[in-house]
Amino acid sequence: MIPKQRRFAGLMLAGIVLSGAIASCASSDRSDKAIKLTLVSYAVTQSAYEQIIPQFVEEWEEKTGQTVEFAQSYGGSGSQTRAVIDGLEADVVALALALDTQKIVEAGLIEAGWEEELPNDSIVHKSVAAIVTRDDKLKLNNWADLARDDVQVITANPKTSGGARWNFLAFWGSVTQAGGSEQQAANFVAKVLKNVPVLPKDARESSDVFYKQGQGNVLINYENEVILANKKGEKLPYFVPTDYNISIDNPVAVVDANVDKHGTREVAEAFVQYLYTPAAQREFAKVGFRPVNETVAAEFSAQYPRIDKLFTAKDLGGWQQIQTKFFDDGAVFDKLLAEVGK
Amino acid sequence: MLRNKLVLIVVALSYLFLVLFIPASTVFYEAFHRGINAFVAATTSREFLQAVKMTIIIAAIAVPLNTFFGLCAAWVIARNQFRGRALLISIIDLPFSVSPVVAGLMLILLYGRNGWFGNWLEIAGIKVIFALPGMVIATLFVTLPFVAREVIPVLEEMGSEQEEAARTLGASDWQIFWRVILPNIRWGLLYGVLLTNARAMGEFGAIAVVSGGIIGKTATLPIFVEQAYKNYQTEAAFGAAVCLGLLAAVTLILKEILERRTAIASK
Amino acid sequence: MNQITLHQFQPRKSQKWWTKISLPWTVTVSYLSLILLLPIAALISKSLTLENAEFWQIASSPIALSAYEVTFITALIASLINGVMGTLVAWVLIRYEFPGRKIIDAAVDLPFALPTSVAGLALATAYSDKGLIGQFFAPFGIKIAFTRLGIFVAMLLISLPFVVRTLQPVLQEMERELEEAAWSLGASQLQTFWRVILPPLIPPILTGIALGFSRAVGEYGSVVLVAANIPFQDLIAPVLVFQKLEQYDYAGATVIGTVMLLLSLVLLLGINFLQQWGRRYAQK
């Protein structure tokens, strides 16, 4: 009995040692000289960063002689934020909204006051909300038309999608910023939600449900997502409401705790600074983001209609207040949805 | 008799087509409708190959471990009558009903930066979450029940008479396992391993939570699919999905080989 | 992992009671504790960091109750239907020869190998109003994708392999002599089926149903893509958990997770008791 048990145990042990060995092989990289920088961002930025990173790596090597190797991770903004808080050792985070970056501050990984460390309150690119219509017959002129009975709106769920939170704020702000009361805003949003047949998980899925699956006749999405979809062959008419619109601000930040641990502060800070250079800004503009650099913005002005009254998260009370007021459990969004859901 | 047979075949096949084949065919369509070149380009990129490697490494560790466990558990359950037997089976079933996202969350709660063992691991310098070990543990978790659950019914169906006979003839435990039990349970074991492998390769939810999805490092094929799709690289995404289907089919070739061999052996 | 090896090497030094416990028992118990029970303990203990009242308030909020209902009822119906259809498929695959049988047999595992999000996309494409299958239902006013029916189809798909694959090995081992004997003794086809063929198949069918059911309950990736995810209509519990996580509400997420875990455990216990009873019945 005993020897056989040992043999089994031995086999088991061998299995475990083997898995451990493979694990350590897989995680140890060959090149020791290169500096490693981990960038964690949200899904739609990938095509821009794929262009920007090689340029930065080249420039940095010329300047300092050091090679930088990038590890990149892209996913839903909320999931990415959670991963960083739970130990994904990002040196730089570029998330969809400041609320997510703020969560990392609360976890003690980024020092408070990160907004001041970079130009333009650390906002690296912007966007606005856009409205795509299924065909030209459906004439929509402004936000208020979304409440019409012949409209079926596809928008992602603000509970799971950072992007959809911006959409919701656009609905709300189009009323309150024009001088309407909160009650009027709530009534309007309730009517829009009544017209919502599907609540996809994120911006990309809402595009899919609208373009591929043919649900609804109106899609609300980031302007940049719509431009990107257009470039990838989904050609449907869209317009950007120019009377009132939300300024979708995407921040970037260096994760202080991790760069200090890795000794990568210098290069990480150089990288986020680089994102503000015309070269990098141009790459963002190419995939549909509104650049924050004035010169580059002027170059691409044909692509981006001017908004008369652009409001930000700050105008609606700042992210902390927005989250508790609108999106927490039992807050405004839940209430309105329950109203129309029953 | 013949008519019955035809009716049964037609009904079974129509069901399979309706629920499985027609939806699955859209995956192949998306992967290939712009020609084979897009597919080839997508499946020869460095990121893709790295994702394949990760997927295979994880399956290569998780499948044997869970097979070993599954055999032990199946024997315990099928050959012993004890109180709480149904409870033990139900507990073994649990990983399926745990939503993959929750499964990932559990591991974060254990091994994450703020988890139960987070501090120890940090001090010891061992990375579990957002590295291979965490992904292996997540895979072990979601594929835990398969082998045990496939083998139990066969062991029960087989009964213990043959084992007892062998024992009275003086066979050792080891001999009984190899000569008596294994040949009898081979089909159940095989299906268990097939399912474990298919699920280990295809798992997304739990892996996504614990992998961090670092491109070219901790991304597995399902994560590659997701990332490519979100990045509007539709052909790459569906091409990778087709490859996953084919990887799982490799195990079916093993089944075919086994079937032939046993057919020869029994002649 | 180290804990397992410690357990197994201790007996060398001191021959104690645990040397009498056989190896399979040791492995089963220690592996289960490490891989399964420890994480579950972490989940439950996190959910218990909330006050009792708060726990109940989250667990029994109207939106959560409707999510449990959608999840469990749909999963139960889907797994029962697969119990019947899966049996048929397994039977056809094992007993009959027809062209393409091997390929079809191989493809039964596809729902596992395909990432769930791909499966979801595929279903949404095929079952939407203009899809390959959905277009035939649309004229009758039946919408499948983006309704509860969509969830049902997704659950059918992902739980399909369980019944088929649990039944196949048993069918393969089953001796045909019994059937033939029944035949030759003059039993009708129906009698042979009910009295001879079916009884030994019931335990594996129930196993398949139990597994398919629990998988359907936990499924997230494919369902989220074919459902409209509107609360009180077709929002499933795993999506609710994900929503809470995205709001950084770890405690809330673990509460719903814990409730689902306990509900599944109770239902699985029910099915497994039934199965044990069925087995004893079959042996008589």
PDB file of N, CA and C in Angstrom, chain B residues 202-262:
ATOM      1  N   GLY B 202     -11.300  26.676 -24.168  1.00  0.00           N
ATOM      2  CA  GLY B 202     -12.283  27.672 -24.561  1.00  0.00           C
ATOM      3  C   GLY B 202     -12.687  28.634 -23.460  1.00  0.00           C
ATOM      4  N   GLU B 203     -12.242  28.402 -22.231  1.00  0.00           N
ATOM      5  CA  GLU B 203     -12.715  29.232 -21.128  1.00  0.00           C
ATOM      6  C   GLU B 203     -12.300  30.686 -21.301  1.00  0.00           C
ATOM      7  N   PHE B 204     -13.292  31.569 -21.129  1.00  0.00           N
ATOM      8  CA  PHE B 204     -12.981  32.991 -21.252  1.00  0.00           C
ATOM      9  C   PHE B 204     -13.211  33.745 -19.942  1.00  0.00           C
ATOM     10  N   GLY B 205     -14.420  33.666 -19.413  1.00  0.00           N
ATOM     11  CA  GLY B 205     -14.816  34.530 -18.290  1.00  0.00           C
ATOM     12  C   GLY B 205     -13.843  34.524 -17.124  1.00  0.00           C
ATOM     13  N   ALA B 206     -13.576  33.336 -16.591  1.00  0.00           N
ATOM     14  CA  ALA B 206     -12.734  33.242 -15.395  1.00  0.00           C
ATOM     15  C   ALA B 206     -11.300  33.655 -15.723  1.00  0.00           C
ATOM     16  N   ILE B 207     -10.821  33.214 -16.879  1.00  0.00           N
ATOM     17  CA  ILE B 207      -9.454  33.549 -17.282  1.00  0.00           C
ATOM     18  C   ILE B 207      -9.317  35.052 -17.473  1.00  0.00           C
ATOM     19  N   ALA B 208     -10.346  35.658 -18.071  1.00  0.00           N
ATOM     20  CA  ALA B 208     -10.270  37.094 -18.345  1.00  0.00           C
ATOM     21  C   ALA B 208     -10.056  37.876 -17.048  1.00  0.00           C
ATOM     22  N   VAL B 209     -10.688  37.418 -15.973  1.00  0.00           N
ATOM     23  CA  VAL B 209     -10.570  38.145 -14.709  1.00  0.00           C
ATOM     24  C   VAL B 209      -9.161  38.018 -14.134  1.00  0.00           C
ATOM     25  N   VAL B 210      -8.546  36.855 -14.245  1.00  0.00           N
ATOM     26  CA  VAL B 210      -7.263  36.649 -13.577  1.00  0.00           C
ATOM     27  C   VAL B 210      -6.043  36.769 -14.496  1.00  0.00           C
ATOM     28  N   SER B 211      -6.273  37.012 -15.796  1.00  0.00           N
ATOM     29  CA  SER B 211      -5.089  37.017 -16.668  1.00  0.00           C
ATOM     30  C   SER B 211      -4.511  38.411 -16.865  1.00  0.00           C
ATOM     31  N   GLY B 212      -5.350  39.436 -16.788  1.00  0.00           N
ATOM     32  CA  GLY B 212      -4.862  40.781 -17.085  1.00  0.00           C
ATOM     33  C   GLY B 212      -4.748  41.011 -18.584  1.00  0.00           C
ATOM     34  N   GLY B 213      -4.866  39.950 -19.364  1.00  0.00           N
ATOM     35  CA  GLY B 213      -4.910  40.065 -20.820  1.00  0.00           C
ATOM     36  C   GLY B 213      -3.751  40.814 -21.445  1.00  0.00           C
ATOM     37  N   ILE B 214      -2.549  40.626 -20.923  1.00  0.00           N
ATOM     38  CA  ILE B 214      -1.416  41.333 -21.516  1.00  0.00           C
ATOM     39  C   ILE B 214      -1.058  40.671 -22.838  1.00  0.00           C
ATOM     40  N   ILE B 215      -1.136  41.476 -23.911  1.00  0.00           N
ATOM     41  CA  ILE B 215      -0.952  40.939 -25.260  1.00  0.00           C
ATOM     42  C   ILE B 215       0.423  40.305 -25.391  1.00  0.00           C
ATOM     43  N   GLY B 216       0.466  39.126 -25.976  1.00  0.00           N
ATOM     44  CA  GLY B 216       1.738  38.449 -26.178  1.00  0.00           C
ATOM     45  C   GLY B 216       2.315  37.854 -24.914  1.00  0.00           C
ATOM     46  N   LYS B 217       1.589  37.933 -23.799  1.00  0.00           N
ATOM     47  CA  LYS B 217       2.116  37.364 -22.551  1.00  0.00           C
ATOM     48  C   LYS B 217       1.077  36.495 -21.865  1.00  0.00           C
ATOM     49  N   THR B 218       0.061  37.110 -21.306  1.00  0.00           N
ATOM     50  CA  THR B 218      -0.919  36.308 -20.585  1.00  0.00           C
ATOM     51  C   THR B 218      -2.228  36.166 -21.346  1.00  0.00           C
ATOM     52  N   ALA B 219      -2.245  36.548 -22.623  1.00  0.00           N
ATOM     53  CA  ALA B 219      -3.483  36.399 -23.382  1.00  0.00           C
ATOM     54  C   ALA B 219      -3.599  34.975 -23.912  1.00  0.00           C
ATOM     55  N   THR B 220      -4.742  34.325 -23.661  1.00  0.00           N
ATOM     56  CA  THR B 220      -5.004  33.016 -24.251  1.00  0.00           C
ATOM     57  C   THR B 220      -5.828  33.244 -25.519  1.00  0.00           C
ATOM     58  N   LEU B 221      -6.109  32.162 -26.231  1.00  0.00           N
ATOM     59  CA  LEU B 221      -6.867  32.311 -27.470  1.00  0.00           C
ATOM     60  C   LEU B 221      -8.222  32.998 -27.275  1.00  0.00           C
ATOM     61  N   PRO B 222      -9.042  32.553 -26.294  1.00  0.00           N
ATOM     62  CA  PRO B 222     -10.320  33.254 -26.135  1.00  0.00           C
ATOM     63  C   PRO B 222     -10.138  34.740 -25.840  1.00  0.00           C
ATOM     64  N   ILE B 223      -9.089  35.099 -25.122  1.00  0.00           N
ATOM     65  CA  ILE B 223      -8.860  36.512 -24.835  1.00  0.00           C
ATOM     66  C   ILE B 223      -8.406  37.232 -26.099  1.00  0.00           C
ATOM     67  N   PHE B 224      -7.597  36.561 -26.889  1.00  0.00           N
ATOM     68  CA  PHE B 224      -7.191  37.109 -28.181  1.00  0.00           C
ATOM     69  C   PHE B 224      -8.425  37.385 -29.041  1.00  0.00           C
ATOM     70  N   VAL B 225      -9.353  36.438 -29.057  1.00  0.00           N
ATOM     71  CA  VAL B 225     -10.578  36.601 -29.834  1.00  0.00           C
ATOM     72  C   VAL B 225     -11.292  37.882 -29.413  1.00  0.00           C
ATOM     73  N   GLU B 226     -11.455  38.031 -28.111  1.00  0.00           N
ATOM     74  CA  GLU B 226     -12.170  39.188 -27.574  1.00  0.00           C
ATOM     75  C   GLU B 226     -11.465  40.485 -27.973  1.00  0.00           C
ATOM     76  N   GLN B 227     -10.140  40.510 -27.774  1.00  0.00           N
ATOM     77  CA  GLN B 227      -9.397  41.742 -28.039  1.00  0.00           C
ATOM     78  C   GLN B 227      -9.425  42.096 -29.523  1.00  0.00           C
ATOM     79  N   ALA B 228      -9.239  41.084 -30.365  1.00  0.00           N
ATOM     80  CA  ALA B 228      -9.245  41.341 -31.801  1.00  0.00           C
ATOM     81  C   ALA B 228     -10.616  41.846 -32.225  1.00  0.00           C
ATOM     82  N   TYR B 229     -11.644  41.243 -31.668  1.00  0.00           N
ATOM     83  CA  TYR B 229     -12.994  41.636 -32.047  1.00  0.00           C
ATOM     84  C   TYR B 229     -13.282  43.074 -31.638  1.00  0.00           C
ATOM     85  N   LYS B 230     -12.897  43.404 -30.411  1.00  0.00           N
ATOM     86  CA  LYS B 230     -13.130  44.771 -29.910  1.00  0.00           C
ATOM     87  C   LYS B 230     -12.354  45.776 -30.738  1.00  0.00           C
ATOM     88  N   ASN B 231     -11.300  45.336 -31.375  1.00  0.00           N
ATOM     89  CA  ASN B 231     -10.441  46.211 -32.162  1.00  0.00           C
ATOM     90  C   ASN B 231     -10.846  46.203 -33.638  1.00  0.00           C
ATOM     91  N   TYR B 232     -12.039  45.694 -33.911  1.00  0.00           N
ATOM     92  CA  TYR B 232     -12.583  45.615 -35.271  1.00  0.00           C
ATOM     93  C   TYR B 232     -11.752  44.752 -36.199  1.00  0.00           C
ATOM     94  N   GLN B 233     -10.976  43.800 -35.659  1.00  0.00           N
ATOM     95  CA  GLN B 233     -10.275  42.836 -36.518  1.00  0.00           C
ATOM     96  C   GLN B 233     -11.122  41.574 -36.561  1.00  0.00           C
ATOM     97  N   THR B 234     -12.240  41.670 -37.282  1.00  0.00           N
ATOM     98  CA  THR B 234     -13.223  40.599 -37.232  1.00  0.00           C
ATOM     99  C   THR B 234     -12.670  39.270 -37.739  1.00  0.00           C
ATOM    100  N   GLU B 235     -11.914  39.316 -38.847  1.00  0.00           N
ATOM    101  CA  GLU B 235     -11.389  38.059 -39.402  1.00  0.00           C
ATOM    102  C   GLU B 235     -10.446  37.384 -38.413  1.00  0.00           C
ATOM    103  N   ALA B 236      -9.578  38.193 -37.798  1.00  0.00           N
ATOM    104  CA  ALA B 236      -8.652  37.619 -36.829  1.00  0.00           C
ATOM    105  C   ALA B 236      -9.415  36.972 -35.682  1.00  0.00           C
ATOM    106  N   ALA B 237     -10.447  37.657 -35.218  1.00  0.00           N
ATOM    107  CA  ALA B 237     -11.207  37.133 -34.091  1.00  0.00           C
ATOM    108  C   ALA B 237     -11.862  35.804 -34.439  1.00  0.00           C
ATOM    109  N   PHE B 238     -12.560  35.789 -35.569  1.00  0.00           N
ATOM    110  CA  PHE B 238     -13.259  34.550 -35.898  1.00  0.00           C
ATOM    111  C   PHE B 238     -12.290  33.474 -36.370  1.00  0.00           C
ATOM    112  N   GLY B 239     -11.186  33.890 -36.986  1.00  0.00           N
ATOM    113  CA  GLY B 239     -10.164  32.913 -37.353  1.00  0.00           C
ATOM    114  C   GLY B 239      -9.647  32.194 -36.125  1.00  0.00           C
ATOM    115  N   ALA B 240      -9.391  32.957 -35.076  1.00  0.00           N
ATOM    116  CA  ALA B 240      -8.912  32.351 -33.836  1.00  0.00           C
ATOM    117  C   ALA B 240      -9.971  31.432 -33.253  1.00  0.00           C
ATOM    118  N   ALA B 241     -11.231  31.833 -33.381  1.00  0.00           N
ATOM    119  CA  ALA B 241     -12.304  30.982 -32.861  1.00  0.00           C
ATOM    120  C   ALA B 241     -12.347  29.658 -33.609  1.00  0.00           C
ATOM    121  N   VAL B 242     -12.148  29.720 -34.925  1.00  0.00           N
ATOM    122  CA  VAL B 242     -12.114  28.484 -35.714  1.00  0.00           C
ATOM    123  C   VAL B 242     -10.954  27.598 -35.237  1.00  0.00           C
ATOM    124  N   CYS B 243      -9.792  28.225 -35.003  1.00  0.00           N
ATOM    125  CA  CYS B 243      -8.634  27.457 -34.530  1.00  0.00           C
ATOM    126  C   CYS B 243      -8.932  26.764 -33.206  1.00  0.00           C
ATOM    127  N   LEU B 244      -9.653  27.460 -32.330  1.00  0.00           N
ATOM    128  CA  LEU B 244     -10.016  26.839 -31.058  1.00  0.00           C
ATOM    129  C   LEU B 244     -10.860  25.597 -31.289  1.00  0.00           C
ATOM    130  N   GLY B 245     -11.801  25.717 -32.208  1.00  0.00           N
ATOM    131  CA  GLY B 245     -12.623  24.565 -32.535  1.00  0.00           C
ATOM    132  C   GLY B 245     -11.765  23.412 -33.034  1.00  0.00           C
ATOM    133  N   LEU B 246     -10.753  23.742 -33.844  1.00  0.00           N
ATOM    134  CA  LEU B 246      -9.888  22.698 -34.398  1.00  0.00           C
ATOM    135  C   LEU B 246      -8.982  22.096 -33.323  1.00  0.00           C
ATOM    136  N   LEU B 247      -8.461  22.954 -32.425  1.00  0.00           N
ATOM    137  CA  LEU B 247      -7.610  22.450 -31.344  1.00  0.00           C
ATOM    138  C   LEU B 247      -8.353  21.400 -30.529  1.00  0.00           C
ATOM    139  N   ALA B 248      -9.610  21.709 -30.272  1.00  0.00           N
ATOM    140  CA  ALA B 248     -10.404  20.756 -29.501  1.00  0.00           C
ATOM    141  C   ALA B 248     -10.617  19.479 -30.291  1.00  0.00           C
ATOM    142  N   ALA B 249     -10.632  19.620 -31.616  1.00  0.00           N
ATOM    143  CA  ALA B 249     -10.839  18.440 -32.445  1.00  0.00           C
ATOM    144  C   ALA B 249      -9.633  17.503 -32.410  1.00  0.00           C
ATOM    145  N   VAL B 250      -8.453  18.040 -32.070  1.00  0.00           N
ATOM    146  CA  VAL B 250      -7.270  17.199 -31.970  1.00  0.00           C
ATOM    147  C   VAL B 250      -7.523  16.053 -31.003  1.00  0.00           C
ATOM    148  N   THR B 251      -8.196  16.379 -29.898  1.00  0.00           N
ATOM    149  CA  THR B 251      -8.464  15.343 -28.906  1.00  0.00           C
ATOM    150  C   THR B 251      -9.392  14.283 -29.481  1.00  0.00           C
ATOM    151  N   LEU B 252     -10.213  14.691 -30.432  1.00  0.00           N
ATOM    152  CA  LEU B 252     -11.127  13.711 -31.011  1.00  0.00           C
ATOM    153  C   LEU B 252     -10.389  12.721 -31.896  1.00  0.00           C
ATOM    154  N   ILE B 253      -9.281  13.175 -32.458  1.00  0.00           N
ATOM    155  CA  ILE B 253      -8.453  12.246 -33.232  1.00  0.00           C
ATOM    156  C   ILE B 253      -7.902  11.176 -32.289  1.00  0.00           C
ATOM    157  N   LEU B 254      -7.508  11.624 -31.092  1.00  0.00           N
ATOM    158  CA  LEU B 254      -7.041  10.662 -30.092  1.00  0.00           C
ATOM    159  C   LEU B 254      -8.118   9.615 -29.815  1.00  0.00           C
ATOM    160  N   LYS B 255      -9.346  10.093 -29.750  1.00  0.00           N
ATOM    161  CA  LYS B 255     -10.442   9.180 -29.486  1.00  0.00           C
ATOM    162  C   LYS B 255     -10.549   8.135 -30.599  1.00  0.00           C
ATOM    163  N   GLU B 256     -10.407   8.634 -31.828  1.00  0.00           N
ATOM    164  CA  GLU B 256     -10.488   7.759 -32.981  1.00  0.00           C
ATOM    165  C   GLU B 256      -9.402   6.679 -32.899  1.00  0.00           C
ATOM    166  N   ILE B 257      -8.176   7.111 -32.554  1.00  0.00           N
ATOM    167  CA  ILE B 257      -7.064   6.162 -32.454  1.00  0.00           C
ATOM    168  C   ILE B 257      -7.376   5.102 -31.406  1.00  0.00           C
ATOM    169  N   LEU B 258      -7.859   5.586 -30.268  1.00  0.00           N
ATOM    170  CA  LEU B 258      -8.181   4.658 -29.176  1.00  0.00           C
ATOM    171  C   LEU B 258      -9.240   3.660 -29.620  1.00  0.00           C
ATOM    172  N   GLU B 259     -10.229   4.166 -30.348  1.00  0.00           N
ATOM    173  CA  GLU B 259     -11.318   3.317 -30.803  1.00  0.00           C
ATOM    174  C   GLU B 259     -10.773   2.202 -31.699  1.00  0.00           C
ATOM    175  N   ARG B 260      -9.872   2.573 -32.624  1.00  0.00           N
ATOM    176  CA  ARG B 260      -9.296   1.594 -33.539  1.00  0.00           C
ATOM    177  C   ARG B 260      -8.531   0.540 -32.761  1.00  0.00           C
ATOM    178  N   ARG B 261      -7.698   1.032 -31.832  1.00  0.00           N
ATOM    179  CA  ARG B 261      -6.855   0.108 -31.068  1.00  0.00           C
ATOM    180  C   ARG B 261      -7.683  -0.905 -30.312  1.00  0.00           C
ATOM    181  N   THR B 262      -8.722  -0.409 -29.618  1.00  0.00           N
ATOM    182  CA  THR B 262      -9.523  -1.337 -28.839  1.00  0.00           C
ATOM    183  C   THR B 262     -10.262  -2.289 -29.740  1.00  0.00           C
TER     184      THR B 262
END
